């Protein structure tokens, strides 16, 4: 995820050879579609990253519950022999 987020910025270019009278801020403002695409992509990758971590948190919690149930089951089965 971090590599994907890092690669997103490569699409935004520094304005070069500005015409006389054109300021850097104006040249950057003309690139607004690239900034919007960057922000949307960053947000989507961030959402996927958060969901990825939540999925593994759920998996770890369920493993603990599964282990406790398994131990309880073995305790009950073992007491019958």
PDB file of C-alpha atoms in Angstrom:
ATOM      1  CA  UNK A   1       0.000   0.000   0.000  1.00  0.00           C
ATOM      2  CA  UNK A   2       2.809   2.390   0.850  1.00  0.00           C
ATOM      3  CA  UNK A   3       4.456   1.812  -2.519  1.00  0.00           C
ATOM      4  CA  UNK A   4       1.178   2.491  -4.309  1.00  0.00           C
ATOM      5  CA  UNK A   5       0.678   5.734  -2.435  1.00  0.00           C
ATOM      6  CA  UNK A   6       4.254   6.774  -3.187  1.00  0.00           C
ATOM      7  CA  UNK A   7       3.898   6.051  -6.900  1.00  0.00           C
ATOM      8  CA  UNK A   8       0.785   8.233  -7.133  1.00  0.00           C
ATOM      9  CA  UNK A   9       2.790  11.431  -6.721  1.00  0.00           C
ATOM     10  CA  UNK A  10       4.913  10.662  -9.784  1.00  0.00           C
ATOM     11  CA  UNK A  11       2.045  11.737 -12.046  1.00  0.00           C
ATOM     12  CA  UNK A  12       2.169  15.305 -10.731  1.00  0.00           C
ATOM     13  CA  UNK A  13       4.729  17.283 -12.688  1.00  0.00           C
ATOM     14  CA  UNK A  14       6.535  20.493 -11.769  1.00  0.00           C
ATOM     15  CA  UNK A  15       5.613  23.243 -14.239  1.00  0.00           C
ATOM     16  CA  UNK A  16       8.588  24.139 -16.429  1.00  0.00           C
ATOM     17  CA  UNK A  17       9.256  26.958 -18.884  1.00  0.00           C
ATOM     18  CA  UNK A  18       6.521  29.208 -17.578  1.00  0.00           C
ATOM     19  CA  UNK A  19       5.517  32.024 -19.931  1.00  0.00           C
ATOM     20  CA  UNK A  20       6.374  35.503 -18.784  1.00  0.00           C
ATOM     21  CA  UNK A  21       3.810  36.864 -16.373  1.00  0.00           C
ATOM     22  CA  UNK A  22       2.560  33.430 -15.350  1.00  0.00           C
ATOM     23  CA  UNK A  23       3.120  32.710 -11.704  1.00  0.00           C
ATOM     24  CA  UNK A  24       3.951  29.343 -10.257  1.00  0.00           C
ATOM     25  CA  UNK A  25       0.673  29.251  -8.332  1.00  0.00           C
ATOM     26  CA  UNK A  26      -1.306  29.820 -11.537  1.00  0.00           C
ATOM     27  CA  UNK A  27       0.613  27.060 -13.296  1.00  0.00           C
ATOM     28  CA  UNK A  28      -0.020  24.689 -10.389  1.00  0.00           C
ATOM     29  CA  UNK A  29      -3.706  25.636 -10.317  1.00  0.00           C
ATOM     30  CA  UNK A  30      -3.997  24.605 -13.976  1.00  0.00           C
ATOM     31  CA  UNK A  31      -2.974  21.093 -12.952  1.00  0.00           C
ATOM     32  CA  UNK A  32      -5.978  20.680 -10.653  1.00  0.00           C
ATOM     33  CA  UNK A  33      -7.201  17.445 -12.331  1.00  0.00           C
ATOM     34  CA  UNK A  34      -3.929  15.732 -11.381  1.00  0.00           C
ATOM     35  CA  UNK A  35      -4.337  16.872  -7.761  1.00  0.00           C
ATOM     36  CA  UNK A  36      -7.947  15.657  -7.600  1.00  0.00           C
ATOM     37  CA  UNK A  37      -6.913  12.280  -9.057  1.00  0.00           C
ATOM     38  CA  UNK A  38      -4.090  12.063  -6.519  1.00  0.00           C
ATOM     39  CA  UNK A  39      -6.359  12.843  -3.559  1.00  0.00           C
ATOM     40  CA  UNK A  40      -9.059  10.392  -4.664  1.00  0.00           C
ATOM     41  CA  UNK A  41      -6.541   7.621  -5.295  1.00  0.00           C
ATOM     42  CA  UNK A  42      -4.825   8.322  -1.979  1.00  0.00           C
ATOM     43  CA  UNK A  43      -8.170   8.118  -0.179  1.00  0.00           C
ATOM     44  CA  UNK A  44      -9.131   4.845  -1.892  1.00  0.00           C
ATOM     45  CA  UNK A  45      -5.797   3.193  -1.128  1.00  0.00           C
ATOM     46  CA  UNK A  46      -6.068   4.440   2.455  1.00  0.00           C
ATOM     47  CA  UNK A  47      -9.536   2.910   2.802  1.00  0.00           C
ATOM     48  CA  UNK A  48      -8.276  -0.413   1.433  1.00  0.00           C
ATOM     49  CA  UNK A  49      -5.317  -0.310   3.839  1.00  0.00           C
ATOM     50  CA  UNK A  50      -7.577   0.331   6.837  1.00  0.00           C
ATOM     51  CA  UNK A  51      -9.940  -2.470   5.789  1.00  0.00           C
ATOM     52  CA  UNK A  52      -6.965  -4.792   5.347  1.00  0.00           C
ATOM     53  CA  UNK A  53      -5.886  -4.140   8.940  1.00  0.00           C
ATOM     54  CA  UNK A  54      -9.436  -4.561  10.246  1.00  0.00           C
ATOM     55  CA  UNK A  55      -9.702  -7.910   8.461  1.00  0.00           C
ATOM     56  CA  UNK A  56      -6.571  -9.210  10.175  1.00  0.00           C
ATOM     57  CA  UNK A  57      -7.729  -7.856  13.546  1.00  0.00           C
ATOM     58  CA  UNK A  58     -10.960  -9.826  13.158  1.00  0.00           C
ATOM     59  CA  UNK A  59      -9.007 -12.910  12.110  1.00  0.00           C
ATOM     60  CA  UNK A  60      -6.745 -12.699  15.172  1.00  0.00           C
ATOM     61  CA  UNK A  61      -9.718 -12.243  17.510  1.00  0.00           C
ATOM     62  CA  UNK A  62     -11.565 -15.170  15.952  1.00  0.00           C
ATOM     63  CA  UNK A  63      -8.489 -17.377  16.342  1.00  0.00           C
ATOM     64  CA  UNK A  64      -8.472 -16.657  20.079  1.00  0.00           C
ATOM     65  CA  UNK A  65     -12.158 -17.537  20.372  1.00  0.00           C
ATOM     66  CA  UNK A  66     -11.631 -20.656  18.264  1.00  0.00           C
ATOM     67  CA  UNK A  67      -8.738 -21.763  20.468  1.00  0.00           C
ATOM     68  CA  UNK A  68     -10.792 -21.241  23.633  1.00  0.00           C
ATOM     69  CA  UNK A  69     -13.715 -23.237  22.217  1.00  0.00           C
ATOM     70  CA  UNK A  70     -11.368 -25.996  21.061  1.00  0.00           C
ATOM     71  CA  UNK A  71      -9.786 -26.175  24.509  1.00  0.00           C
ATOM     72  CA  UNK A  72     -13.204 -26.282  26.170  1.00  0.00           C
ATOM     73  CA  UNK A  73     -14.347 -29.047  23.807  1.00  0.00           C
ATOM     74  CA  UNK A  74     -11.219 -31.112  24.524  1.00  0.00           C
ATOM     75  CA  UNK A  75     -11.743 -30.666  28.240  1.00  0.00           C
ATOM     76  CA  UNK A  76     -15.307 -32.002  27.925  1.00  0.00           C
ATOM     77  CA  UNK A  77     -14.352 -34.904  25.633  1.00  0.00           C
ATOM     78  CA  UNK A  78     -11.359 -35.807  27.787  1.00  0.00           C
ATOM     79  CA  UNK A  79     -13.511 -36.011  30.912  1.00  0.00           C
ATOM     80  CA  UNK A  80     -15.639 -38.790  29.357  1.00  0.00           C
ATOM     81  CA  UNK A  81     -12.703 -41.212  29.061  1.00  0.00           C
TER      82      UNK A  81
END
